[in-house]
Coordinates of C-alpha atoms and ligand atoms in Angstrom, one line a residue:
Chain A
M141 CA -238.3 -28.3 151.2
A142 CA -235.5 -30.4 151.7
K143 CA -235.6 -32.9 155.4
T144 CA -232.4 -34.3 157.2
Y145 CA -231.8 -37.6 157.9
E146 CA -231.5 -36.2 161.3
E147 CA -234.2 -34.8 161.2
I148 CA -236.1 -38.0 160.0
N149 CA -234.5 -39.9 163.0
E150 CA -235.3 -37.4 165.1
K151 CA -239.0 -37.1 164.9
I152 CA -239.1 -41.1 164.6
R153 CA -237.6 -41.1 168.4
Q154 CA -240.0 -38.5 169.2
G155 CA -242.6 -40.7 167.9
K156 CA -244.1 -38.6 165.5
A157 CA -242.4 -40.1 162.4
V158 CA -244.9 -40.5 159.0
V159 CA -244.4 -43.4 157.6
L160 CA -246.3 -45.2 154.8
T161 CA -245.6 -48.7 152.4
A162 CA -244.8 -48.3 149.2
E163 CA -248.0 -49.0 148.4
E164 CA -249.9 -47.2 150.2
V165 CA -248.4 -43.9 149.1
A166 CA -248.5 -45.4 145.2
E167 CA -252.1 -44.7 146.2
M168 CA -251.8 -42.3 148.2
A169 CA -249.4 -40.7 144.8
K170 CA -253.5 -40.7 143.2
T171 CA -254.6 -37.7 144.8
A172 CA -251.5 -36.1 146.2
S173 CA -249.0 -33.9 144.6
A174 CA -245.1 -34.8 145.1
K175 CA -244.0 -31.7 147.5
E176 CA -247.5 -32.9 149.3
I177 CA -246.2 -36.1 150.3
A178 CA -242.6 -35.3 150.2
R179 CA -243.7 -32.7 153.1
K180 CA -246.6 -35.2 155.0
V181 CA -244.0 -38.5 154.3
D182 CA -240.9 -39.2 156.7
V183 CA -239.9 -42.6 155.7
V184 CA -241.0 -45.2 153.1
T185 CA -241.2 -49.0 153.7
T186 CA -240.4 -51.4 150.6
A187 CA -240.0 -55.2 151.2
T188 CA -239.4 -58.6 149.5
F189 CA -239.3 -62.0 149.5
G190 CA -238.2 -64.6 147.7
A191 CA -235.4 -67.1 146.5
M192 CA -232.0 -65.6 146.5
C193 CA -229.5 -67.9 145.9
S194 CA -227.0 -65.9 145.8
S195 CA -226.7 -65.9 150.0
G196 CA -225.5 -67.1 152.6
A197 CA -223.6 -67.2 156.1
F198 CA -219.6 -67.1 158.0
L199 CA -219.8 -69.2 160.8
N200 CA -217.2 -69.8 163.4
F201 CA -217.1 -73.2 165.6
G202 CA -214.0 -72.1 168.7
H203 CA -211.7 -74.2 169.4
T204 CA -211.9 -78.1 170.1
T205 CA -208.4 -79.2 172.0
P206 CA -206.5 -80.5 171.0
G207 CA -206.9 -78.1 167.9
I208 CA -207.8 -79.0 164.7
R209 CA -206.9 -76.8 161.5
M210 CA -210.2 -77.8 159.1
E211 CA -209.3 -78.8 156.2
T212 CA -212.8 -80.3 154.7
I213 CA -215.5 -79.7 156.4
E214 CA -219.5 -81.0 156.5
L215 CA -222.4 -80.1 157.7
N216 CA -225.1 -83.0 158.5
G217 CA -223.3 -83.9 155.0
V218 CA -223.0 -80.9 153.1
R219 CA -219.4 -79.9 151.8
V220 CA -219.0 -76.2 152.9
C221 CA -215.9 -74.3 152.6
G222 CA -212.9 -75.0 154.2
G223 CA -210.7 -72.1 153.2
L224 CA -211.3 -69.6 156.1
A225 CA -208.4 -70.5 158.4
A226 CA -209.1 -73.4 161.0
V227 CA -212.4 -73.0 162.5
D228 CA -214.3 -70.7 160.8
T229 CA -216.7 -71.9 157.6
Y230 CA -219.2 -69.3 154.8
V231 CA -222.5 -71.5 154.0
G232 CA -222.8 -70.6 150.3
A233 CA -227.1 -71.2 149.9
T234 CA -226.9 -73.7 147.0
D235 CA -223.8 -76.0 148.4
C236 CA -225.2 -79.8 148.3
N237 CA -224.3 -82.9 148.6
P238 CA -224.7 -84.4 145.4
Q239 CA -226.2 -87.7 146.8
N240 CA -228.8 -86.3 148.9
P241 CA -229.6 -83.3 146.1
T242 CA -232.9 -82.0 148.1
Y243 CA -231.0 -80.9 151.7
G244 CA -228.4 -77.8 151.6
G245 CA -227.0 -74.7 152.2
G246 CA -230.3 -73.2 152.2
H247 CA -231.8 -75.9 154.9
I248 CA -228.7 -75.7 156.9
I249 CA -229.3 -72.3 156.9
E250 CA -232.4 -72.5 158.4
D251 CA -232.4 -75.3 160.6
L252 CA -229.1 -73.6 162.4
V253 CA -231.8 -70.4 162.3
A254 CA -234.3 -72.5 164.7
G255 CA -232.4 -73.6 166.2
K256 CA -232.0 -77.2 165.4
E257 CA -228.9 -79.5 166.0
I258 CA -227.1 -79.7 163.1
T259 CA -224.2 -82.2 162.3
L260 CA -219.7 -80.6 162.5
E261 CA -218.4 -83.0 160.9
A262 CA -214.4 -81.7 159.6
W263 CA -211.0 -83.3 158.7
G264 CA -207.3 -81.4 158.7
K265 CA -203.7 -82.9 157.8
G266 CA -202.5 -81.9 161.3
T267 CA -199.9 -79.8 161.9
D268 CA -197.2 -79.1 164.8
D269 CA -199.9 -76.5 166.2
Y270 CA -203.1 -77.8 165.2
P271 CA -201.6 -81.6 165.7
R272 CA -206.0 -83.5 165.9
R273 CA -207.5 -84.6 162.2
H274 CA -211.1 -85.5 162.6
V275 CA -213.9 -84.4 164.1
K276 CA -217.5 -84.7 164.8
T277 CA -220.2 -83.5 166.9
L278 CA -223.7 -81.2 167.4
I279 CA -223.0 -77.6 166.7
T280 CA -226.4 -75.4 167.5
K281 CA -226.3 -71.3 166.6
D282 CA -226.1 -70.5 170.2
S283 CA -223.4 -72.9 170.8
I284 CA -220.6 -71.5 168.7
N285 CA -218.9 -68.5 167.9
E286 CA -219.9 -65.6 165.3
A287 CA -222.9 -66.9 162.6
Y288 CA -223.8 -64.3 160.3
L289 CA -225.8 -63.8 157.2
Y290 CA -224.1 -62.2 154.5
N291 CA -225.3 -62.4 151.3
P292 CA -223.4 -61.1 148.1
R293 CA -226.4 -60.5 145.9
N294 CA -230.1 -60.1 147.2
A295 CA -232.7 -58.0 146.1
Y296 CA -232.7 -57.3 142.4
Q297 CA -233.4 -53.9 140.9
N298 CA -236.8 -56.0 139.1
Y299 CA -236.0 -59.3 137.0
N300 CA -236.9 -60.9 133.6
V301 CA -240.4 -62.7 133.5
A302 CA -239.8 -65.9 132.5
V303 CA -241.4 -68.3 129.8
N304 CA -240.9 -71.4 128.2
S305 CA -241.3 -71.9 124.1
T306 CA -240.3 -75.2 123.9
G307 CA -241.8 -78.5 124.0
T308 CA -240.5 -79.4 127.5
T309 CA -241.1 -78.6 130.6
K310 CA -238.0 -76.9 131.7
Y311 CA -236.9 -76.1 135.7
T312 CA -235.7 -73.4 136.6
Y313 CA -235.0 -71.8 139.5
M314 CA -238.0 -69.9 138.4
G315 CA -240.1 -72.8 138.9
T316 CA -241.8 -75.4 136.7
L317 CA -241.9 -73.7 133.5
L318 CA -244.5 -75.0 131.1
P319 CA -243.9 -76.0 127.4
R320 CA -245.3 -73.8 124.8
L321 CA -245.2 -69.9 126.7
R322 CA -248.6 -72.1 129.0
N323 CA -246.8 -69.7 132.0
A324 CA -245.5 -67.0 132.7
A325 CA -244.0 -66.6 135.8
Y326 CA -242.2 -63.7 138.0
S327 CA -240.7 -62.2 140.7
T328 CA -240.4 -59.0 141.4
A329 CA -243.0 -57.3 144.4
G330 CA -243.1 -55.0 141.9
E331 CA -244.3 -51.4 143.2
L332 CA -243.1 -52.5 147.0
S333 CA -239.7 -53.4 145.6
P334 CA -236.7 -52.1 147.4
L335 CA -234.4 -51.0 144.4
I336 CA -237.8 -49.5 142.5
N337 CA -238.7 -47.2 144.5
D338 CA -235.3 -45.4 145.0
P339 CA -234.2 -46.6 141.8
E340 CA -230.7 -45.0 141.6
C341 CA -229.8 -45.8 145.0
R342 CA -229.4 -42.4 146.7
T343 CA -230.8 -43.1 149.8
I344 CA -229.0 -46.9 149.8
G345 CA -226.1 -46.8 150.2
L346 CA -223.4 -48.9 152.5
G347 CA -224.4 -48.7 155.5
T348 CA -228.1 -48.6 154.7
R349 CA -229.6 -50.2 158.1
I350 CA -232.8 -52.4 156.9
F351 CA -234.9 -55.5 157.3
L352 CA -233.3 -59.0 157.6
C353 CA -235.3 -61.9 157.6
G354 CA -236.8 -61.0 161.2
T355 CA -233.9 -59.0 162.5
V356 CA -231.9 -55.3 161.2
G357 CA -229.9 -56.1 158.7
Y358 CA -227.4 -54.2 156.7
V359 CA -226.4 -52.9 153.2
A360 CA -222.0 -54.4 153.2
W361 CA -221.7 -54.2 149.9
N362 CA -223.1 -52.8 146.2
G363 CA -224.1 -56.6 145.2
T364 CA -222.0 -58.9 142.7
Q365 CA -223.4 -57.8 138.9
F366 CA -224.8 -54.5 140.3
H367 CA -225.2 -52.8 137.1
S368 CA -226.4 -49.3 136.8
T369 CA -226.7 -48.3 133.4
K370 CA -229.3 -50.8 132.3
E371 CA -231.8 -48.4 129.5
V372 CA -234.7 -47.7 132.4
N373 CA -238.0 -46.7 130.9
A374 CA -239.6 -43.4 130.8
H375 CA -240.0 -43.4 134.7
G376 CA -236.2 -43.9 135.3
I377 CA -236.6 -47.6 135.7
P378 CA -234.5 -50.3 134.3
T379 CA -236.8 -52.7 132.2
S380 CA -234.9 -56.1 133.9
N381 CA -232.3 -57.3 135.7
A382 CA -230.0 -54.0 137.3
R383 CA -228.3 -53.3 140.8
T384 CA -228.3 -55.5 143.7
L385 CA -227.5 -55.6 147.4
A386 CA -225.3 -57.4 149.1
V387 CA -226.6 -57.2 153.2
V388 CA -225.5 -59.3 156.2
G389 CA -227.3 -59.2 159.4
D390 CA -227.1 -62.0 163.8
L391 CA -228.5 -65.0 162.0
K392 CA -228.7 -65.6 165.6
E393 CA -231.2 -62.9 165.3
M394 CA -233.0 -63.7 161.8
S395 CA -236.5 -66.1 162.3
T396 CA -237.8 -68.5 159.6
D397 CA -240.1 -66.3 159.6
F398 CA -238.8 -64.6 156.6
L399 CA -235.9 -67.4 155.1
R400 CA -236.6 -70.7 154.7
G401 CA -234.5 -72.8 152.7
V402 CA -235.6 -74.7 149.2
Y403 CA -235.4 -76.6 147.3
Y404 CA -235.8 -76.7 143.9
E405 CA -236.8 -79.9 140.8
K406 CA -233.6 -80.1 138.9
Y407 CA -231.5 -77.3 139.8
G408 CA -230.8 -77.4 143.4
V409 CA -231.2 -75.8 146.6
S410 CA -231.7 -71.9 147.6
L411 CA -231.9 -69.6 150.7
F412 CA -235.6 -67.6 149.9
V413 CA -234.5 -64.1 152.3
G414 CA -237.2 -61.9 153.4
L415 CA -235.8 -58.5 153.1
G416 CA -237.3 -54.6 153.7
V417 CA -235.7 -51.1 152.9
P418 CA -236.5 -48.2 154.3
I419 CA -236.5 -44.8 152.1
P420 CA -236.6 -41.2 153.2
I421 CA -238.4 -38.5 151.7
L422 CA -235.9 -36.6 152.2
D423 CA -237.4 -33.9 149.3
E424 CA -239.5 -33.6 146.6
D425 CA -237.7 -36.2 143.9
L426 CA -238.1 -38.7 146.7
A427 CA -241.8 -38.0 147.2
Q428 CA -241.9 -38.8 142.9
R429 CA -239.5 -42.0 143.4
V430 CA -241.2 -44.0 146.2
S431 CA -245.0 -42.9 144.1
I432 CA -244.3 -45.6 141.0
R433 CA -247.1 -48.1 140.4
N434 CA -246.8 -51.0 139.6
E435 CA -248.2 -50.5 135.6
Q436 CA -245.2 -48.4 135.4
I437 CA -243.2 -50.7 136.5
E438 CA -241.9 -53.0 133.6
T439 CA -240.0 -55.7 132.5
V440 CA -239.0 -58.0 129.4
I441 CA -240.3 -61.5 128.4
S442 CA -237.4 -63.6 128.8
D443 CA -237.7 -67.2 126.5
Y444 CA -235.8 -69.8 129.1
G445 CA -236.8 -72.7 126.8
D446 CA -234.5 -70.3 123.9
N447 CA -231.0 -69.2 125.6
Y448 CA -233.8 -66.1 127.2
H449 CA -234.5 -64.8 124.0
I450 CA -236.1 -62.1 124.6
L451 CA -239.9 -61.8 123.7
G452 CA -241.5 -58.8 124.5
K453 CA -242.1 -56.1 127.2
T454 CA -244.7 -56.3 130.4
N455 CA -245.9 -54.7 133.5
Y456 CA -246.7 -55.5 137.1
A457 CA -249.8 -54.7 136.4
A458 CA -250.6 -56.6 133.5
L459 CA -248.7 -59.3 135.1
R460 CA -250.9 -59.4 138.4
S461 CA -254.2 -59.2 136.5
G462 CA -253.1 -63.1 136.2
E463 CA -252.3 -62.6 132.4
I464 CA -250.1 -61.1 129.9
E465 CA -250.1 -61.5 125.9
V466 CA -246.4 -63.2 124.7
N467 CA -246.4 -63.2 120.9
G468 CA -250.3 -62.6 120.1
Q469 CA -251.0 -65.9 122.6
K470 CA -252.6 -65.2 125.7
V471 CA -250.7 -66.2 128.6
R472 CA -251.3 -67.0 132.2
T473 CA -249.6 -65.6 134.5
A474 CA -247.5 -66.3 138.6
P475 CA -246.2 -64.8 141.1
V476 CA -242.9 -66.6 142.4
A477 CA -241.3 -65.0 145.0
S478 CA -244.1 -63.7 148.2
L479 CA -245.5 -60.5 147.8
A480 CA -247.5 -61.9 151.4
K481 CA -244.5 -62.0 153.1
A482 CA -243.1 -58.9 151.6
R483 CA -246.4 -57.2 152.8
E484 CA -245.9 -58.5 156.6
I485 CA -242.0 -57.2 156.0
A486 CA -242.9 -53.4 155.5
D487 CA -245.5 -53.2 157.5
I488 CA -242.9 -54.8 160.1
L489 CA -240.4 -52.1 158.9
K490 CA -242.5 -49.6 159.8
A491 CA -244.1 -50.5 163.0
W492 CA -240.1 -50.6 164.4
I493 CA -239.9 -47.0 162.9
Q494 CA -243.0 -45.9 163.9
E495 CA -241.9 -46.9 167.3
G496 CA -238.8 -45.6 167.5
R497 CA -237.6 -49.2 167.1
F498 CA -235.8 -48.5 164.0
E499 CA -234.1 -45.3 163.2
L500 CA -232.4 -44.5 158.9
S501 CA -228.9 -44.5 158.5
A502 CA -227.2 -42.6 156.0
P503 CA -225.0 -44.5 153.2
V504 CA -221.2 -44.0 154.0
R505 CA -220.5 -44.7 150.9
P506 CA -222.8 -44.6 147.5
M507 CA -223.9 -47.4 145.2
P508 CA -221.1 -47.1 142.5
T509 CA -222.4 -45.2 139.1
G510 CA -222.2 -46.6 135.3
T511 CA -221.1 -49.9 136.0
S512 CA -222.5 -52.8 133.6
V513 CA -222.3 -56.5 133.5
K514 CA -219.1 -58.8 131.7
P515 CA -220.2 -61.8 130.1
L516 CA -217.1 -64.8 130.7
E517 CA -214.9 -65.4 128.1
I518 CA -213.1 -68.9 126.8
R519 CA -209.5 -68.1 126.0
G520 CA -206.8 -69.7 126.0
F521 CA -207.8 -73.5 125.7
K522 CA -210.9 -75.3 123.8
D523 CA -214.7 -74.9 124.7
E524 CA -215.4 -78.4 125.9
T525 CA -218.9 -77.4 127.9
G526 CA -219.7 -80.9 128.9
I527 CA -224.1 -80.3 128.4
Q528 CA -226.1 -82.9 127.3
Chain B
M614 CA -269.1 -83.7 132.1
T615 CA -265.6 -84.7 133.5
Q616 CA -266.3 -87.0 137.1
K617 CA -263.3 -88.4 139.1
I618 CA -263.3 -92.9 139.9
I619 CA -260.9 -95.0 141.6
L620 CA -261.1 -98.3 139.5
T621 CA -259.7 -100.9 141.5
F622 CA -259.3 -104.1 139.3
P623 CA -259.7 -108.0 140.8
S624 CA -256.6 -110.1 140.3
E625 CA -258.1 -112.0 136.8
V626 CA -259.1 -109.1 134.8
S627 CA -256.0 -106.9 135.1
G628 CA -254.7 -108.0 132.1
D629 CA -257.7 -107.4 130.3
P630 CA -257.3 -104.4 127.3
I631 CA -260.5 -103.2 129.9
I632 CA -259.7 -99.1 128.7
Y633 CA -259.1 -100.0 125.1
E634 CA -262.6 -101.7 125.9
L635 CA -264.5 -98.5 126.9
I636 CA -263.3 -96.6 124.7
R637 CA -264.0 -99.3 122.0
T638 CA -267.5 -99.4 122.8
Y639 CA -268.6 -95.9 124.9
D640 CA -267.0 -94.1 122.7
I641 CA -265.5 -91.6 126.1
K642 CA -262.6 -89.6 126.6
V643 CA -260.7 -91.0 128.9
N644 CA -257.4 -89.6 131.2
I645 CA -255.4 -91.8 133.5
L646 CA -254.2 -89.8 135.8
K647 CA -252.5 -92.7 138.2
A648 CA -252.2 -96.0 137.4
E649 CA -250.7 -99.4 139.8
I650 CA -251.1 -102.3 138.0
Q651 CA -249.1 -105.6 138.7
P652 CA -250.9 -107.5 135.7
G653 CA -251.9 -110.9 138.4
Q654 CA -252.7 -108.5 140.7
I655 CA -255.3 -106.9 142.2
G656 CA -254.6 -103.0 140.3
T657 CA -256.2 -99.5 141.1
L658 CA -256.7 -97.1 138.1
L659 CA -257.7 -93.8 138.4
V660 CA -259.1 -92.2 135.4
E661 CA -261.2 -88.5 134.8
L662 CA -264.2 -90.1 132.4
D663 CA -265.5 -86.6 129.7
A664 CA -268.6 -87.8 128.3
E665 CA -271.9 -86.6 128.9
E666 CA -273.4 -87.8 132.1
D667 CA -275.6 -91.2 130.5
K668 CA -272.7 -92.5 128.9
V669 CA -270.4 -92.0 132.1
E670 CA -273.2 -94.6 133.7
Q671 CA -273.3 -96.7 130.6
A672 CA -269.8 -97.5 131.9
K673 CA -270.0 -97.1 135.7
A674 CA -272.4 -100.1 134.4
F675 CA -268.9 -101.7 132.5
F676 CA -266.9 -102.0 135.2
T677 CA -269.4 -103.6 137.0
S678 CA -269.9 -106.2 134.6
R679 CA -266.3 -106.4 134.7
G680 CA -266.2 -106.9 138.0
I681 CA -264.3 -103.6 138.7
A682 CA -265.1 -101.4 141.7
T683 CA -265.5 -97.8 141.0
N684 CA -264.8 -95.1 143.6
P685 CA -265.8 -91.0 143.4
V686 CA -262.6 -90.0 144.6
S687 CA -262.1 -87.1 147.8
S688 CA -259.5 -84.4 147.1
R689 CA -256.8 -86.4 147.5
I690 CA -253.6 -83.3 147.4
S691 CA -253.1 -81.6 150.5
Y692 CA -250.5 -79.3 151.3
D693 CA -249.0 -77.9 155.2
E694 CA -250.1 -74.7 155.0
S695 CA -249.2 -73.9 157.9
R696 CA -245.5 -73.7 156.4
C697 CA -246.7 -72.2 153.3
I698 CA -244.7 -68.7 152.0
H699 CA -247.1 -68.3 149.3
C700 CA -244.7 -68.3 147.1
G701 CA -246.9 -69.2 143.8
N702 CA -244.2 -71.6 142.5
C703 CA -247.5 -75.0 143.2
A704 CA -250.1 -72.0 141.7
S705 CA -247.2 -70.9 138.3
A706 CA -247.0 -74.9 137.6
C707 CA -251.1 -75.7 138.1
F708 CA -252.7 -75.1 134.5
A709 CA -255.3 -76.9 136.4
G710 CA -256.2 -73.5 137.7
A711 CA -256.1 -75.5 141.5
L712 CA -254.0 -73.7 143.2
R713 CA -254.3 -69.5 142.3
I714 CA -252.3 -66.6 144.1
T715 CA -254.6 -64.4 143.4
P716 CA -255.6 -60.6 145.1
P717 CA -256.2 -58.7 146.8
D718 CA -254.8 -60.8 149.4
W719 CA -252.1 -62.3 148.3
R720 CA -252.3 -65.9 149.8
L721 CA -252.9 -69.4 148.4
H722 CA -255.3 -71.1 147.3
F723 CA -256.2 -74.5 147.0
D724 CA -259.6 -75.4 144.6
P725 CA -259.4 -79.2 145.1
E726 CA -262.8 -79.4 142.9
K727 CA -260.1 -78.1 140.0
C728 CA -257.6 -80.3 141.0
I729 CA -256.8 -83.3 138.2
A730 CA -254.2 -84.7 139.9
C731 CA -251.8 -83.7 137.4
K732 CA -249.2 -83.5 140.9
L733 CA -246.8 -81.1 138.8
C734 CA -247.5 -78.8 142.5
L735 CA -245.9 -81.8 143.9
K736 CA -243.0 -80.9 142.3
S737 CA -242.7 -77.4 142.0
C738 CA -243.4 -76.5 145.4
P739 CA -240.1 -75.5 146.7
L740 CA -240.2 -76.0 150.5
R741 CA -241.8 -79.9 149.3
L742 CA -245.4 -79.1 150.4
F743 CA -247.6 -81.5 148.9
S744 CA -248.9 -84.9 149.4
I745 CA -251.1 -87.0 147.3
E746 CA -253.1 -89.4 148.4
F747 CA -255.8 -91.4 147.4
S748 CA -259.0 -91.9 148.8
P749 CA -262.3 -92.9 147.4
L750 CA -265.6 -91.2 148.7
N751 CA -267.9 -92.8 150.9
Ligands
LIG930 S1 -251.8 -81.7 141.2 FE1 -252.7 -81.0 139.7 S2 -253.9 -79.7 139.6 FE2 -254.0 -81.1 141.4 S3 -253.4 -79.2 142.9 FE3 -251.4 -79.8 141.9 S4 -251.0 -78.8 140.1 FE4 -253.1 -78.1 140.4
LIG931 S1 -244.8 -73.7 145.9 FE1 -245.1 -74.4 148.8 S2 -244.6 -72.8 149.8 FE2 -245.0 -71.6 147.8 S3 -247.7 -71.0 147.2 FE3 -247.8 -73.4 146.6 S4 -247.3 -74.3 149.0 FE4 -246.9 -72.6 149.3

């Protein structure tokens, strides 16, 4: 017995929709069949809260009198994009001033969301229609025109586990990796993770309404490096980094509870993004998919000290037990993304739907299929790596 | 047993090879966790002594005989809990097991007893929530 989006939305409007989080439905699946779940459950909420470097915000500052064509732009001393018309910019989460590497784009975005004042300084060459050559002023999210988050690559469908086999500590975006395999860092929310619960993106596509950093957002496109042909395990789950989402939402409505600028030692600035995706249980196949449990989700162990060399495979039940085995050695595990926060998001999204405040949208275009990720070849020039 | 203490050196002994003597005479494993010594000035040293209890006591008597004050150390690492997002980066680095993200709540738990003041968490927290303070226990 299949359901339609409209039927589910009608139930949501009447406050009758049955909504569970992905962890709750995984628990239910221990005793209920996919058929029963499909009949009883309307929506399953999934979530993640982790560092997503490929994030950023579009801002429009408004025009001064006389006007300026901003060609070099700084926000709190951090250079941001000057290549968007006269008074638009894009603040990349990893933008930073090398003189002060611990504060950057991610922090500017957090400060904007928090309502703090930001120093805007910009320079232009002066044109006939925009004669001004310099401006310095204070802005807040309320003083400027649009401010929206547009993240080109979020919510990775699975991610590798990071270890370091070398003799020295490595500082990475997966955190501090201690020498000689003394820790293993993992970042995916396992059975709660969005793209794990709808691995082929049957219900997640362009226009899917989601939770983004405390407000309603949308899936805008397939994320960059969208890899839809990765090897899958017996449960249909890709065993490493695969699909991704590009998402968009109104920064002015967001909350710093679910968006944080961060700095990784010797790596740089990034942004913690909180994202929740509702999965409509349209049929038995989807009921089966959302029933996935941590032990059924596998991922590879990658040596960040040795060119991402794959050292083996593990699963999320093992990772959460606190210890895995790598090369015959027992290795302590720890997450580097927040499961506690992801659960909070899944619960909030669940409440929004139960209260009839959040309806589901069917994708206006499905995600692409048959895609893979190309490496960047060096050609036409001598390969000068500059590695020290 | 291991015990952490802060040693405060008066200026006249801060150039002496005290730790060398300690290791040689008392056969104690000494882990220097933090040192602030300038020869000719008052210096402080945070050390962890790893030995039988009576040897640790002998070591303390040795320090006292040299005019070095010994103070047990209070939990010196702290973090701003209100801003913590329970990401686990600090726990991943904390090989001493003082910081842990554990079920069922998967929130950060800090056990100061286990802290060896290695300071890895200071660098590892992407929100820079940790600070360290060396304060003697009263
Ligand atoms: S100082 Fe070292 S041992 Fe203490 S809490 Fe931080 S990482 Fe753990
Ligand atoms: S690294 Fe910082 S934010 Fe993350 S759990 Fe530790 S204290 Fe909290």
